[in-house]
Amino acid sequence: MPYAQRTVIYSFDYSSFSIPELESKAQKTLSNFIGFVRRTFDGLLENGEALNSIYQDCIAHSPKGKKVFDNWLASDGFRTHPAT
């Protein structure tokens, strides 16, 4: 999903790092973090839309569509498993 690039405005006094390389590294890290949050949010929206589409199709085309959808969400594929 394309979106407009935004300029990051820093309110923190990055010169307090005292080393230009560290100042630049911290600014880049913040910018990367903001990009990560944006991509994560976009991904959540896309997945939510896909899940809603499947849900709507289930209830539109099956008398037991809601139950089938709920069972699908409760299936092992959606569970998180601890690393072993």
Short mmCIF file of N, CA and C in Angstrom, two decimals:
data_model
loop_
_atom_site.label_atom_id
_atom_site.label_comp_id
_atom_site.label_asym_id
_atom_site.label_seq_id
_atom_site.Cartn_x
_atom_site.Cartn_y
_atom_site.Cartn_z
N MET A 1 0.85 -1.17 0.00
CA MET A 1 0.00 0.00 0.00
C MET A 1 0.90 1.23 0.00
N PRO A 2 0.88 2.01 -1.08
CA PRO A 2 1.74 3.19 -1.13
C PRO A 2 1.22 4.29 -0.20
N TYR A 3 2.15 5.03 0.33
CA TYR A 3 1.80 6.16 1.18
C TYR A 3 2.87 7.22 1.04
N ALA A 4 2.49 8.43 1.36
CA ALA A 4 3.41 9.56 1.23
C ALA A 4 4.53 9.46 2.25
N GLN A 5 5.73 9.78 1.80
CA GLN A 5 6.86 9.83 2.72
C GLN A 5 6.69 11.04 3.61
N ARG A 6 7.01 10.89 4.85
CA ARG A 6 6.91 11.99 5.80
C ARG A 6 8.29 12.32 6.31
N THR A 7 8.52 13.58 6.51
CA THR A 7 9.77 14.02 7.09
C THR A 7 9.67 13.90 8.60
N VAL A 8 10.68 13.29 9.19
CA VAL A 8 10.70 13.15 10.65
C VAL A 8 11.23 14.45 11.24
N ILE A 9 10.49 15.00 12.17
CA ILE A 9 10.92 16.20 12.87
C ILE A 9 11.38 15.76 14.26
N TYR A 10 12.63 16.03 14.54
CA TYR A 10 13.22 15.59 15.80
C TYR A 10 13.03 16.66 16.87
N SER A 11 12.39 16.31 17.96
CA SER A 11 12.24 17.26 19.07
C SER A 11 13.31 17.02 20.13
N PHE A 12 13.97 15.89 20.04
CA PHE A 12 15.05 15.57 20.98
C PHE A 12 16.31 16.30 20.53
N ASP A 13 17.10 16.76 21.45
CA ASP A 13 18.37 17.41 21.13
C ASP A 13 19.43 16.33 20.89
N TYR A 14 19.54 15.91 19.64
CA TYR A 14 20.46 14.83 19.30
C TYR A 14 21.92 15.22 19.47
N SER A 15 22.20 16.50 19.55
CA SER A 15 23.59 16.91 19.79
C SER A 15 24.05 16.49 21.18
N SER A 16 23.12 16.13 22.05
CA SER A 16 23.51 15.69 23.39
C SER A 16 24.25 14.35 23.36
N PHE A 17 24.21 13.65 22.23
CA PHE A 17 24.98 12.42 22.10
C PHE A 17 26.49 12.71 22.04
N SER A 18 26.84 13.94 21.70
CA SER A 18 28.23 14.43 21.68
C SER A 18 29.10 13.85 20.57
N ILE A 19 28.64 12.82 19.92
CA ILE A 19 29.41 12.21 18.82
C ILE A 19 28.52 12.24 17.58
N PRO A 20 28.94 12.92 16.50
CA PRO A 20 28.10 13.03 15.30
C PRO A 20 27.64 11.68 14.75
N GLU A 21 28.51 10.68 14.79
CA GLU A 21 28.13 9.36 14.26
C GLU A 21 26.99 8.74 15.08
N LEU A 22 27.06 8.92 16.40
CA LEU A 22 26.02 8.39 17.27
C LEU A 22 24.72 9.17 17.09
N GLU A 23 24.83 10.47 16.92
CA GLU A 23 23.66 11.31 16.65
C GLU A 23 22.95 10.84 15.39
N SER A 24 23.73 10.63 14.32
CA SER A 24 23.17 10.18 13.05
C SER A 24 22.56 8.78 13.18
N LYS A 25 23.25 7.91 13.90
CA LYS A 25 22.76 6.53 14.10
C LYS A 25 21.43 6.54 14.86
N ALA A 26 21.32 7.38 15.87
CA ALA A 26 20.08 7.47 16.65
C ALA A 26 18.94 8.01 15.80
N GLN A 27 19.21 9.04 14.99
CA GLN A 27 18.17 9.60 14.12
C GLN A 27 17.71 8.57 13.10
N LYS A 28 18.66 7.84 12.51
CA LYS A 28 18.31 6.82 11.53
C LYS A 28 17.49 5.71 12.19
N THR A 29 17.87 5.32 13.39
CA THR A 29 17.14 4.27 14.11
C THR A 29 15.70 4.70 14.38
N LEU A 30 15.51 5.95 14.78
CA LEU A 30 14.15 6.45 15.00
C LEU A 30 13.36 6.43 13.70
N SER A 31 13.97 6.88 12.62
CA SER A 31 13.30 6.88 11.32
C SER A 31 12.92 5.46 10.90
N ASN A 32 13.85 4.51 11.09
CA ASN A 32 13.56 3.11 10.76
C ASN A 32 12.43 2.56 11.62
N PHE A 33 12.42 2.93 12.89
CA PHE A 33 11.36 2.47 13.79
C PHE A 33 10.00 2.99 13.34
N ILE A 34 9.95 4.27 12.98
CA ILE A 34 8.68 4.85 12.51
C ILE A 34 8.22 4.14 11.24
N GLY A 35 9.15 3.83 10.34
CA GLY A 35 8.80 3.08 9.13
C GLY A 35 8.28 1.69 9.46
N PHE A 36 8.92 1.03 10.42
CA PHE A 36 8.48 -0.30 10.86
C PHE A 36 7.06 -0.24 11.40
N VAL A 37 6.77 0.75 12.24
CA VAL A 37 5.42 0.90 12.81
C VAL A 37 4.41 1.11 11.69
N ARG A 38 4.75 1.94 10.72
CA ARG A 38 3.83 2.21 9.62
C ARG A 38 3.56 0.95 8.80
N ARG A 39 4.62 0.20 8.48
CA ARG A 39 4.43 -1.03 7.71
C ARG A 39 3.62 -2.05 8.50
N THR A 40 3.86 -2.13 9.80
CA THR A 40 3.11 -3.05 10.65
C THR A 40 1.63 -2.67 10.67
N PHE A 41 1.34 -1.39 10.82
CA PHE A 41 -0.04 -0.91 10.82
C PHE A 41 -0.71 -1.20 9.48
N ASP A 42 -0.01 -0.92 8.38
CA ASP A 42 -0.56 -1.21 7.06
C ASP A 42 -0.85 -2.70 6.91
N GLY A 43 0.06 -3.55 7.40
CA GLY A 43 -0.14 -4.99 7.34
C GLY A 43 -1.34 -5.45 8.15
N LEU A 44 -1.51 -4.86 9.33
CA LEU A 44 -2.67 -5.19 10.15
C LEU A 44 -3.97 -4.83 9.44
N LEU A 45 -3.99 -3.66 8.80
CA LEU A 45 -5.19 -3.25 8.07
C LEU A 45 -5.47 -4.20 6.91
N GLU A 46 -4.44 -4.57 6.16
CA GLU A 46 -4.62 -5.48 5.02
C GLU A 46 -5.14 -6.84 5.49
N ASN A 47 -4.56 -7.36 6.57
CA ASN A 47 -5.01 -8.65 7.09
C ASN A 47 -6.42 -8.57 7.64
N GLY A 48 -6.75 -7.49 8.30
CA GLY A 48 -8.11 -7.30 8.80
C GLY A 48 -9.13 -7.27 7.68
N GLU A 49 -8.78 -6.58 6.59
CA GLU A 49 -9.67 -6.52 5.43
C GLU A 49 -9.85 -7.91 4.82
N ALA A 50 -8.77 -8.68 4.74
CA ALA A 50 -8.85 -10.03 4.18
C ALA A 50 -9.70 -10.94 5.06
N LEU A 51 -9.50 -10.85 6.38
CA LEU A 51 -10.32 -11.66 7.29
C LEU A 51 -11.79 -11.27 7.20
N ASN A 52 -12.07 -9.99 7.11
CA ASN A 52 -13.45 -9.54 6.99
C ASN A 52 -14.08 -10.03 5.69
N SER A 53 -13.31 -10.04 4.62
CA SER A 53 -13.81 -10.53 3.34
C SER A 53 -14.18 -12.01 3.43
N ILE A 54 -13.31 -12.81 4.06
CA ILE A 54 -13.61 -14.23 4.23
C ILE A 54 -14.84 -14.41 5.10
N TYR A 55 -14.93 -13.66 6.17
CA TYR A 55 -16.09 -13.73 7.07
C TYR A 55 -17.38 -13.41 6.30
N GLN A 56 -17.36 -12.32 5.54
CA GLN A 56 -18.55 -11.92 4.78
C GLN A 56 -18.94 -13.00 3.77
N ASP A 57 -17.94 -13.60 3.10
CA ASP A 57 -18.23 -14.67 2.15
C ASP A 57 -18.80 -15.90 2.86
N CYS A 58 -18.26 -16.22 4.03
CA CYS A 58 -18.77 -17.37 4.79
C CYS A 58 -20.23 -17.18 5.16
N ILE A 59 -20.57 -16.02 5.71
CA ILE A 59 -21.96 -15.84 6.15
C ILE A 59 -22.91 -15.64 4.96
N ALA A 60 -22.38 -15.20 3.82
CA ALA A 60 -23.24 -15.01 2.65
C ALA A 60 -23.52 -16.31 1.91
N HIS A 61 -22.61 -17.27 2.00
CA HIS A 61 -22.73 -18.47 1.17
C HIS A 61 -22.94 -19.76 1.93
N SER A 62 -23.04 -19.69 3.24
CA SER A 62 -23.22 -20.91 4.01
C SER A 62 -24.14 -20.65 5.20
N PRO A 63 -25.13 -21.52 5.41
CA PRO A 63 -26.01 -21.33 6.57
C PRO A 63 -25.25 -21.46 7.90
N LYS A 64 -24.12 -22.14 7.88
CA LYS A 64 -23.30 -22.28 9.08
C LYS A 64 -22.01 -21.46 8.95
N GLY A 65 -22.05 -20.44 8.13
CA GLY A 65 -20.85 -19.67 7.82
C GLY A 65 -20.17 -19.05 9.02
N LYS A 66 -20.94 -18.48 9.94
CA LYS A 66 -20.33 -17.86 11.12
C LYS A 66 -19.62 -18.90 11.96
N LYS A 67 -20.26 -20.05 12.13
CA LYS A 67 -19.65 -21.13 12.94
C LYS A 67 -18.39 -21.65 12.26
N VAL A 68 -18.45 -21.83 10.95
CA VAL A 68 -17.28 -22.31 10.21
C VAL A 68 -16.13 -21.31 10.35
N PHE A 69 -16.43 -20.03 10.20
CA PHE A 69 -15.40 -18.99 10.33
C PHE A 69 -14.81 -18.99 11.74
N ASP A 70 -15.69 -19.04 12.74
CA ASP A 70 -15.22 -19.05 14.14
C ASP A 70 -14.34 -20.27 14.42
N ASN A 71 -14.75 -21.43 13.89
CA ASN A 71 -13.95 -22.65 14.08
C ASN A 71 -12.60 -22.53 13.38
N TRP A 72 -12.61 -21.90 12.21
CA TRP A 72 -11.36 -21.70 11.47
C TRP A 72 -10.41 -20.83 12.28
N LEU A 73 -10.93 -19.73 12.85
CA LEU A 73 -10.09 -18.85 13.67
C LEU A 73 -9.58 -19.56 14.92
N ALA A 74 -10.36 -20.51 15.44
CA ALA A 74 -9.97 -21.23 16.65
C ALA A 74 -9.05 -22.42 16.34
N SER A 75 -8.81 -22.69 15.06
CA SER A 75 -8.00 -23.85 14.69
C SER A 75 -6.53 -23.64 15.02
N ASP A 76 -5.79 -24.74 14.99
CA ASP A 76 -4.37 -24.71 15.34
C ASP A 76 -3.56 -23.74 14.49
N GLY A 77 -3.98 -23.50 13.26
CA GLY A 77 -3.24 -22.60 12.39
C GLY A 77 -3.14 -21.18 12.92
N PHE A 78 -4.08 -20.78 13.76
CA PHE A 78 -4.08 -19.43 14.31
C PHE A 78 -3.51 -19.36 15.72
N ARG A 79 -3.16 -20.47 16.26
CA ARG A 79 -2.61 -20.48 17.62
C ARG A 79 -1.11 -20.25 17.56
N THR A 80 -0.62 -19.58 18.55
CA THR A 80 0.83 -19.43 18.65
C THR A 80 1.36 -20.56 19.51
N HIS A 81 2.43 -21.12 19.07
CA HIS A 81 3.03 -22.24 19.78
C HIS A 81 4.39 -21.81 20.30
N PRO A 82 4.68 -22.10 21.55
CA PRO A 82 6.01 -21.76 22.08
C PRO A 82 7.09 -22.56 21.36
N ALA A 83 8.23 -21.97 21.22
CA ALA A 83 9.35 -22.67 20.59
C ALA A 83 9.74 -23.86 21.46
N THR A 84 10.05 -24.96 20.79
CA THR A 84 10.45 -26.16 21.53
C THR A 84 11.86 -26.53 21.19
#
